[in-house]
Amino acid sequence: MFSVPNPDVAFNEEVIHFPMLHHPAPTKVLLIGGGIGGTLEQVLKHPVGEVHYAELDPLIIEAAREYSPQSFLRALDDPRVSTKYVDGRLFVKNTRETYDAVIVTLPSPSTLQLNRLYTREFFIEVANILKPGGVFSTTIPSSETYLSREMIDHNRCIYETLKEVFNNVLIIPSDYNILLASSGDELASQDIAVLCRRFESRELETKLVTTDYIKYRLNPVRTERLLAPILTSDKTTVNRDLHPIGCYYNMALWNSMFYPDTAGFFRGVSQLRLWWFVIPAGMLLLAALGVAVRRKAARSGLMPIAIAIITTGFAGMTFSIILLLSLQTLEGYLYQKLAVIIAAFML
């Protein structure tokens, strides 16, 4: 989650300064996750007046206060910073504030809880709290040397989902792609000279990001070469709350990286349709009924009981699993409600 006393300077500076420089005057910022790793310090280097930092677990902040260097503590205690101990999605959904920039620095959608911050519904909620010309930013794992089929699908999915909501979507390629989105025209014509002037006028003290580095990262020849496999790929399914395909693409990506032999399996599964599972389910039901018929011959009156046990047990377990996954998808919070659902199921 974060490293001390030497943070990941490259990541912290890039994921903050690129979206912040794409806004002419970001005075109010929402940072979702990742602030303890050093990104909060980078945000405060810009002339911001107010920063809302959403962090789900208060114990993470306590750990950071114990082990992190003084620079982080100064950023956390800066009067411009307001820390919100809340799920980022829930905060975006319920807040009445509006922002110049909303920056998500969370892991990729490896779980249903994380996937909620990469869906079309979440992007719509973000668009509603952005001021005119506001910029939204998130990151997705990528590579500058080789893009596998799974990595292309993963990036293309989130890119297509953003384009469903925002008029302009820009990808800054690297080993993790920075995706910028806005409903304004600021991203439509990316002027590198303007970004460099903003960097100099704000007098940003950085270790990696410089005007020369900005020119290198945003060089049109470089970006066109690195993004060609993603932008020219076949369109993928849009990531939604109730169709969390982004979570599936992430799972396929990491399995293919560590277990290359599974790549074919995930590609095959991606072609399946839900109704196909009716066939194996029907076969299991027939097998259970066959056992019940054999037992009926030995003892009369068991058929209705066997059928009742099979159907109600199967339906109950299926409904319980669907309810748990749906709750995690829609709300993210499970801890208390999980006990209620299990108790209801046992009852």
Tab-separated table of C-alpha atoms in Angstrom:
chain	number	residue	atom	x	y	z
A	1	MET	CA	0.000	0.000	0.000
A	2	PHE	CA	2.899	2.355	0.727
A	3	SER	CA	6.620	2.225	1.419
A	4	VAL	CA	8.674	4.210	3.920
A	5	PRO	CA	10.917	6.091	4.293
A	6	ASN	CA	11.420	6.188	0.512
A	7	PRO	CA	8.092	6.310	-1.333
A	8	ASP	CA	7.542	5.415	-4.978
A	9	VAL	CA	8.432	8.877	-6.231
A	10	ALA	CA	7.911	8.081	-9.922
A	11	PHE	CA	4.365	6.834	-9.420
A	12	ASN	CA	3.398	9.557	-6.938
A	13	GLU	CA	4.567	12.414	-9.136
A	14	GLU	CA	3.157	11.080	-12.402
A	15	VAL	CA	-0.342	10.130	-11.211
A	16	ILE	CA	-0.787	13.533	-9.548
A	17	HIS	CA	1.030	16.096	-11.665
A	18	PHE	CA	-0.233	14.968	-15.072
A	19	PRO	CA	-3.949	15.333	-14.210
A	20	MET	CA	-3.311	18.489	-12.163
A	21	LEU	CA	-1.379	20.124	-15.003
A	22	HIS	CA	-4.212	19.356	-17.416
A	23	HIS	CA	-6.412	21.740	-15.416
A	24	PRO	CA	-5.686	25.473	-15.724
A	25	ALA	CA	-6.366	26.241	-12.051
A	26	PRO	CA	-7.200	23.248	-9.798
A	27	THR	CA	-8.255	24.762	-6.484
A	28	LYS	CA	-10.442	21.964	-5.104
A	29	VAL	CA	-9.373	18.311	-5.378
A	30	LEU	CA	-10.793	14.940	-4.331
A	31	LEU	CA	-8.187	12.213	-3.790
A	32	ILE	CA	-9.556	8.680	-3.420
A	33	GLY	CA	-7.073	6.299	-1.798
A	34	GLY	CA	-3.297	6.249	-1.972
A	35	GLY	CA	-2.657	9.466	-0.090
A	36	ILE	CA	-0.520	7.758	2.537
A	37	GLY	CA	1.921	6.660	-0.163
A	38	GLY	CA	2.943	10.238	-0.901
A	39	THR	CA	0.387	11.391	-3.473
A	40	LEU	CA	-1.199	13.760	-0.971
A	41	GLU	CA	2.080	15.639	-0.661
A	42	GLN	CA	2.234	16.005	-4.445
A	43	VAL	CA	-1.299	17.434	-4.630
A	44	LEU	CA	-0.419	20.120	-2.078
A	45	LYS	CA	2.481	21.330	-4.243
A	46	HIS	CA	-0.129	22.861	-6.570
A	47	PRO	CA	-1.969	26.090	-5.626
A	48	VAL	CA	-4.967	24.230	-4.194
A	49	GLY	CA	-7.259	25.684	-1.586
A	50	GLU	CA	-9.034	22.526	-0.454
A	51	VAL	CA	-8.287	18.792	-0.685
A	52	HIS	CA	-10.686	16.043	0.345
A	53	TYR	CA	-8.905	12.740	0.937
A	54	ALA	CA	-11.142	9.623	1.087
A	55	GLU	CA	-9.537	6.670	2.893
A	56	LEU	CA	-11.615	3.625	3.799
A	57	ASP	CA	-9.716	2.341	6.863
A	58	PRO	CA	-8.697	4.697	9.732
A	59	LEU	CA	-6.093	2.154	10.897
A	60	ILE	CA	-4.131	2.767	7.692
A	61	ILE	CA	-3.747	6.406	8.703
A	62	GLU	CA	-2.665	5.349	12.198
A	63	ALA	CA	-0.004	3.043	10.752
A	64	ALA	CA	1.192	5.817	8.465
A	65	ARG	CA	1.448	8.244	11.384
A	66	GLU	CA	3.665	5.763	13.221
A	67	TYR	CA	6.036	4.865	10.398
A	68	SER	CA	5.889	7.576	7.736
A	69	PRO	CA	8.342	10.495	7.518
A	70	GLN	CA	7.468	13.967	8.736
A	71	SER	CA	6.699	15.197	5.214
A	72	PHE	CA	3.663	12.919	5.067
A	73	LEU	CA	2.461	13.990	8.498
A	74	ARG	CA	2.747	17.633	7.472
A	75	ALA	CA	0.623	16.900	4.401
A	76	LEU	CA	-1.961	15.000	6.427
A	77	ASP	CA	-2.214	17.786	9.006
A	78	ASP	CA	-2.212	20.582	6.441
A	79	PRO	CA	-5.236	22.852	7.078
A	80	ARG	CA	-6.228	22.504	3.429
A	81	VAL	CA	-6.683	18.721	3.815
A	82	SER	CA	-9.880	17.114	5.064
A	83	THR	CA	-9.613	13.321	5.579
A	84	LYS	CA	-12.826	11.339	5.058
A	85	TYR	CA	-12.899	7.830	6.528
A	86	VAL	CA	-15.338	6.431	4.032
A	87	ASP	CA	-15.558	4.254	0.948
A	88	GLY	CA	-14.618	6.404	-2.047
A	89	ARG	CA	-17.608	5.348	-4.128
A	90	LEU	CA	-20.011	6.071	-1.288
A	91	PHE	CA	-18.466	9.504	-0.752
A	92	VAL	CA	-18.762	10.430	-4.438
A	93	LYS	CA	-22.363	9.247	-4.505
A	94	ASN	CA	-23.485	11.226	-1.464
A	95	THR	CA	-21.385	14.396	-1.526
A	96	ARG	CA	-22.808	17.752	-2.557
A	97	GLU	CA	-19.346	19.192	-3.185
A	98	THR	CA	-17.933	19.805	-6.653
A	99	TYR	CA	-14.280	19.497	-7.658
A	100	ASP	CA	-11.792	20.669	-10.254
A	101	ALA	CA	-10.037	17.295	-10.172
A	102	VAL	CA	-10.986	13.824	-8.936
A	103	ILE	CA	-7.987	11.485	-8.738
A	104	VAL	CA	-8.296	7.766	-7.980
A	105	THR	CA	-5.058	6.076	-6.871
A	106	LEU	CA	-6.343	2.624	-5.998
A	107	PRO	CA	-5.313	-0.873	-7.153
A	108	SER	CA	-6.756	-2.214	-10.397
A	109	PRO	CA	-10.238	-3.834	-10.240
A	110	SER	CA	-9.139	-7.199	-8.824
A	111	THR	CA	-12.227	-7.524	-6.598
A	112	LEU	CA	-15.870	-6.568	-6.890
A	113	GLN	CA	-15.325	-3.931	-4.216
A	114	LEU	CA	-12.528	-2.276	-6.210
A	115	ASN	CA	-14.332	-2.772	-9.519
A	116	ARG	CA	-17.058	-0.408	-8.270
A	117	LEU	CA	-14.602	2.450	-8.862
A	118	TYR	CA	-14.059	1.519	-12.519
A	119	THR	CA	-17.646	1.128	-13.743
A	120	ARG	CA	-19.851	3.269	-15.960
A	121	GLU	CA	-22.126	4.050	-13.013
A	122	PHE	CA	-19.214	5.341	-10.927
A	123	PHE	CA	-17.902	7.454	-13.783
A	124	ILE	CA	-21.357	9.031	-14.133
A	125	GLU	CA	-21.325	9.862	-10.420
A	126	VAL	CA	-17.852	11.412	-10.812
A	127	ALA	CA	-19.000	13.467	-13.803
A	128	ASN	CA	-21.811	14.863	-11.650
A	129	ILE	CA	-19.392	16.257	-9.042
A	130	LEU	CA	-16.849	17.702	-11.480
A	131	LYS	CA	-16.923	21.414	-12.123
A	132	PRO	CA	-17.070	22.578	-15.762
A	133	GLY	CA	-13.728	21.643	-17.296
A	134	GLY	CA	-12.931	19.349	-14.364
A	135	VAL	CA	-10.547	16.415	-14.847
A	136	PHE	CA	-10.896	12.825	-13.667
A	137	SER	CA	-7.901	10.487	-13.435
A	138	THR	CA	-7.333	6.788	-12.781
A	139	THR	CA	-4.646	4.202	-13.615
A	140	ILE	CA	-4.543	0.720	-15.194
A	141	PRO	CA	-1.561	-1.700	-15.389
A	142	SER	CA	0.174	-1.694	-18.772
A	143	SER	CA	3.625	-2.130	-20.320
A	144	GLU	CA	6.005	-0.214	-22.564
A	145	THR	CA	7.606	-3.369	-23.961
A	146	TYR	CA	4.862	-5.923	-24.580
A	147	LEU	CA	1.079	-5.759	-24.456
A	148	SER	CA	-0.560	-9.152	-24.099
A	149	ARG	CA	-4.066	-9.829	-25.330
A	150	GLU	CA	-5.318	-9.779	-21.731
A	151	MET	CA	-3.630	-6.437	-20.992
A	152	ILE	CA	-5.086	-4.908	-24.147
A	153	ASP	CA	-8.595	-6.101	-23.246
A	154	HIS	CA	-8.216	-4.788	-19.692
A	155	ASN	CA	-7.133	-1.316	-20.804
A	156	ARG	CA	-9.610	-1.181	-23.674
A	157	CYS	CA	-12.474	-2.074	-21.335
A	158	ILE	CA	-11.835	0.823	-18.939
A	159	TYR	CA	-11.112	3.182	-21.848
A	160	GLU	CA	-14.415	2.321	-23.561
A	161	THR	CA	-16.259	2.663	-20.250
A	162	LEU	CA	-14.855	6.165	-19.736
A	163	LYS	CA	-15.815	7.168	-23.282
A	164	GLU	CA	-19.410	6.190	-22.512
A	165	VAL	CA	-19.518	9.043	-19.975
A	166	PHE	CA	-16.922	11.698	-20.866
A	167	ASN	CA	-16.528	13.629	-24.129
A	168	ASN	CA	-12.736	13.473	-24.055
A	169	VAL	CA	-10.557	10.618	-22.797
A	170	LEU	CA	-6.766	10.691	-22.927
A	171	ILE	CA	-4.291	7.895	-22.156
A	172	ILE	CA	-0.739	8.655	-21.017
A	173	PRO	CA	1.117	5.377	-21.625
A	174	SER	CA	3.725	3.782	-19.387
A	175	ASP	CA	4.038	0.648	-17.254
A	176	TYR	CA	0.753	1.847	-15.816
A	177	ASN	CA	-1.474	3.888	-18.097
A	178	ILE	CA	-2.833	7.130	-16.694
A	179	LEU	CA	-6.363	7.654	-18.021
A	180	LEU	CA	-7.604	11.245	-17.996
A	181	ALA	CA	-11.230	12.104	-18.718
A	182	SER	CA	-13.185	15.336	-18.956
A	183	SER	CA	-16.423	16.637	-20.384
A	184	GLY	CA	-14.686	19.899	-21.239
A	185	ASP	CA	-12.334	20.700	-24.102
A	186	GLU	CA	-9.117	20.864	-22.063
A	187	LEU	CA	-8.086	17.340	-23.101
A	188	ALA	CA	-9.243	17.596	-26.708
A	189	SER	CA	-6.102	19.366	-27.913
A	190	GLN	CA	-3.254	18.428	-25.640
A	191	ASP	CA	-0.825	21.346	-25.771
A	192	ILE	CA	2.505	20.222	-24.333
A	193	ALA	CA	3.836	23.786	-24.313
A	194	VAL	CA	0.909	24.925	-22.146
A	195	LEU	CA	1.501	22.075	-19.688
A	196	CYS	CA	5.174	23.009	-19.417
A	197	ARG	CA	4.310	26.658	-18.768
A	198	ARG	CA	1.920	25.621	-16.007
A	199	PHE	CA	4.608	23.418	-14.489
A	200	GLU	CA	7.053	26.322	-14.393
A	201	SER	CA	4.557	28.918	-13.211
A	202	ARG	CA	3.482	26.740	-10.275
A	203	GLU	CA	7.139	26.280	-9.288
A	204	LEU	CA	6.662	22.590	-8.556
A	205	GLU	CA	9.489	20.944	-6.618
A	206	THR	CA	9.798	17.456	-8.098
A	207	LYS	CA	12.444	14.744	-8.455
A	208	LEU	CA	11.270	13.084	-11.679
A	209	VAL	CA	8.676	15.174	-13.491
A	210	THR	CA	10.294	18.094	-15.323
A	211	THR	CA	9.424	19.994	-18.470
A	212	ASP	CA	11.741	17.732	-20.469
A	213	TYR	CA	10.114	14.675	-18.933
A	214	ILE	CA	6.647	15.982	-19.787
A	215	LYS	CA	7.727	16.445	-23.404
A	216	TYR	CA	9.114	12.900	-23.467
A	217	ARG	CA	6.069	11.225	-21.913
A	218	LEU	CA	3.584	13.093	-24.115
A	219	ASN	CA	5.598	12.910	-27.330
A	220	PRO	CA	2.996	12.148	-30.054
A	221	VAL	CA	5.210	9.589	-31.812
A	222	ARG	CA	5.811	7.716	-28.584
A	223	THR	CA	2.185	7.746	-27.427
A	224	GLU	CA	0.875	6.711	-30.833
A	225	ARG	CA	3.227	3.723	-30.921
A	226	LEU	CA	2.434	2.559	-27.385
A	227	LEU	CA	-1.325	3.093	-27.622
A	228	ALA	CA	-1.881	1.632	-31.090
A	229	PRO	CA	-2.603	-1.915	-29.821
A	230	ILE	CA	-5.202	-0.573	-27.378
A	231	LEU	CA	-6.930	2.029	-29.548
A	232	THR	CA	-7.089	-0.185	-32.653
A	233	SER	CA	-8.244	-3.294	-30.793
A	234	ASP	CA	-11.776	-4.630	-31.097
A	235	LYS	CA	-14.202	-2.929	-28.775
A	236	THR	CA	-14.755	-4.696	-25.463
A	237	THR	CA	-17.780	-4.888	-23.201
A	238	VAL	CA	-18.395	-1.812	-21.043
A	239	ASN	CA	-17.697	-2.351	-17.345
A	240	ARG	CA	-20.870	-1.946	-15.271
A	241	ASP	CA	-21.881	-2.505	-11.661
A	242	LEU	CA	-24.028	-5.518	-12.482
A	243	HIS	CA	-21.790	-6.688	-15.327
A	244	PRO	CA	-18.306	-6.412	-13.737
A	245	ILE	CA	-16.324	-7.489	-16.784
A	246	GLY	CA	-13.415	-5.284	-15.674
A	247	CYS	CA	-12.891	-7.566	-12.688
A	248	TYR	CA	-12.828	-10.560	-15.047
A	249	TYR	CA	-10.286	-8.932	-17.383
A	250	ASN	CA	-8.071	-8.156	-14.393
A	251	MET	CA	-8.272	-11.755	-13.192
A	252	ALA	CA	-7.452	-13.041	-16.675
A	253	LEU	CA	-4.497	-10.645	-16.914
A	254	TRP	CA	-2.824	-11.650	-13.656
A	255	ASN	CA	-3.441	-15.361	-14.180
A	256	SER	CA	-1.925	-15.177	-17.664
A	257	MET	CA	1.133	-13.381	-16.236
A	258	PHE	CA	1.852	-15.905	-13.484
A	259	TYR	CA	0.297	-18.987	-15.116
A	260	PRO	CA	0.621	-18.510	-18.896
A	261	ASP	CA	-1.024	-21.860	-19.618
A	262	THR	CA	-4.343	-20.507	-18.287
A	263	ALA	CA	-4.593	-17.810	-20.982
A	264	GLY	CA	-6.484	-20.097	-23.374
A	265	PHE	CA	-8.924	-21.089	-20.638
A	266	PHE	CA	-9.859	-17.486	-19.845
A	267	ARG	CA	-10.255	-16.617	-23.520
A	268	GLY	CA	-12.574	-19.588	-23.935
A	269	VAL	CA	-14.624	-18.728	-20.875
A	270	SER	CA	-15.036	-15.146	-22.110
A	271	GLN	CA	-16.956	-16.519	-25.109
A	272	LEU	CA	-19.493	-18.368	-22.952
A	273	ARG	CA	-23.027	-17.145	-22.371
A	274	LEU	CA	-24.842	-17.374	-19.068
A	275	TRP	CA	-27.683	-19.537	-20.380
A	276	TRP	CA	-25.152	-22.237	-21.338
A	277	PHE	CA	-24.849	-23.072	-17.645
A	278	VAL	CA	-28.445	-24.308	-17.720
A	279	ILE	CA	-27.151	-27.530	-19.319
A	280	PRO	CA	-24.753	-28.624	-16.532
A	281	ALA	CA	-27.240	-27.435	-13.905
A	282	GLY	CA	-29.942	-29.568	-15.537
A	283	MET	CA	-27.621	-32.586	-15.615
A	284	LEU	CA	-26.886	-32.207	-11.921
A	285	LEU	CA	-30.597	-31.982	-11.174
A	286	LEU	CA	-31.300	-35.128	-13.230
A	287	ALA	CA	-28.549	-36.989	-11.389
A	288	ALA	CA	-30.028	-35.992	-8.043
A	289	LEU	CA	-33.506	-37.062	-9.167
A	290	GLY	CA	-32.075	-40.405	-10.322
A	291	VAL	CA	-30.697	-41.028	-6.846
A	292	ALA	CA	-34.065	-40.093	-5.366
A	293	VAL	CA	-35.906	-42.504	-7.686
A	294	ARG	CA	-33.639	-45.381	-6.660
A	295	ARG	CA	-34.242	-44.635	-3.007
A	296	LYS	CA	-37.978	-44.450	-3.612
A	297	ALA	CA	-37.927	-48.047	-4.767
A	298	ALA	CA	-36.470	-49.024	-1.418
A	299	ARG	CA	-38.693	-46.781	0.614
A	300	SER	CA	-41.900	-45.156	-0.577
A	301	GLY	CA	-42.697	-41.501	-0.033
A	302	LEU	CA	-39.146	-40.172	-0.385
A	303	MET	CA	-39.554	-38.589	-3.823
A	304	PRO	CA	-41.357	-35.409	-2.697
A	305	ILE	CA	-38.913	-34.995	0.197
A	306	ALA	CA	-35.863	-35.485	-2.011
A	307	ILE	CA	-37.129	-33.023	-4.609
A	308	ALA	CA	-37.945	-30.464	-1.903
A	309	ILE	CA	-34.479	-30.748	-0.343
A	310	ILE	CA	-32.696	-30.522	-3.706
A	311	THR	CA	-34.641	-27.563	-5.078
A	312	THR	CA	-34.861	-25.473	-1.911
A	313	GLY	CA	-31.228	-26.136	-0.967
A	314	PHE	CA	-29.957	-25.278	-4.441
A	315	ALA	CA	-32.155	-22.186	-4.696
A	316	GLY	CA	-31.228	-21.035	-1.185
A	317	MET	CA	-27.481	-21.337	-1.706
A	318	THR	CA	-27.667	-19.731	-5.145
A	319	PHE	CA	-29.723	-16.807	-3.848
A	320	SER	CA	-27.367	-16.327	-0.880
A	321	ILE	CA	-24.283	-16.198	-3.123
A	322	ILE	CA	-25.955	-13.837	-5.605
A	323	LEU	CA	-27.065	-11.575	-2.759
A	324	LEU	CA	-23.553	-11.415	-1.275
A	325	LEU	CA	-21.935	-10.627	-4.627
A	326	SER	CA	-24.615	-8.056	-5.462
A	327	LEU	CA	-24.157	-6.282	-2.142
A	328	GLN	CA	-20.403	-6.103	-2.629
A	329	THR	CA	-20.903	-4.835	-6.160
A	330	LEU	CA	-23.455	-2.168	-5.276
A	331	GLU	CA	-22.283	-1.040	-1.840
A	332	GLY	CA	-18.795	-2.364	-1.131
A	333	TYR	CA	-19.617	-2.757	2.557
A	334	LEU	CA	-20.282	-6.339	3.645
A	335	TYR	CA	-19.016	-6.708	7.174
A	336	GLN	CA	-22.202	-6.265	9.215
A	337	LYS	CA	-24.664	-7.206	6.498
A	338	LEU	CA	-22.731	-10.401	5.814
A	339	ALA	CA	-23.685	-11.730	9.246
A	340	VAL	CA	-27.331	-10.832	8.689
A	341	ILE	CA	-27.433	-12.610	5.314
A	342	ILE	CA	-25.791	-15.782	6.624
A	343	ALA	CA	-28.069	-15.838	9.667
A	344	ALA	CA	-31.112	-15.425	7.443
A	345	PHE	CA	-29.905	-18.213	5.179
A	346	MET	CA	-29.338	-20.610	8.113
A	347	LEU	CA	-32.754	-19.705	9.513
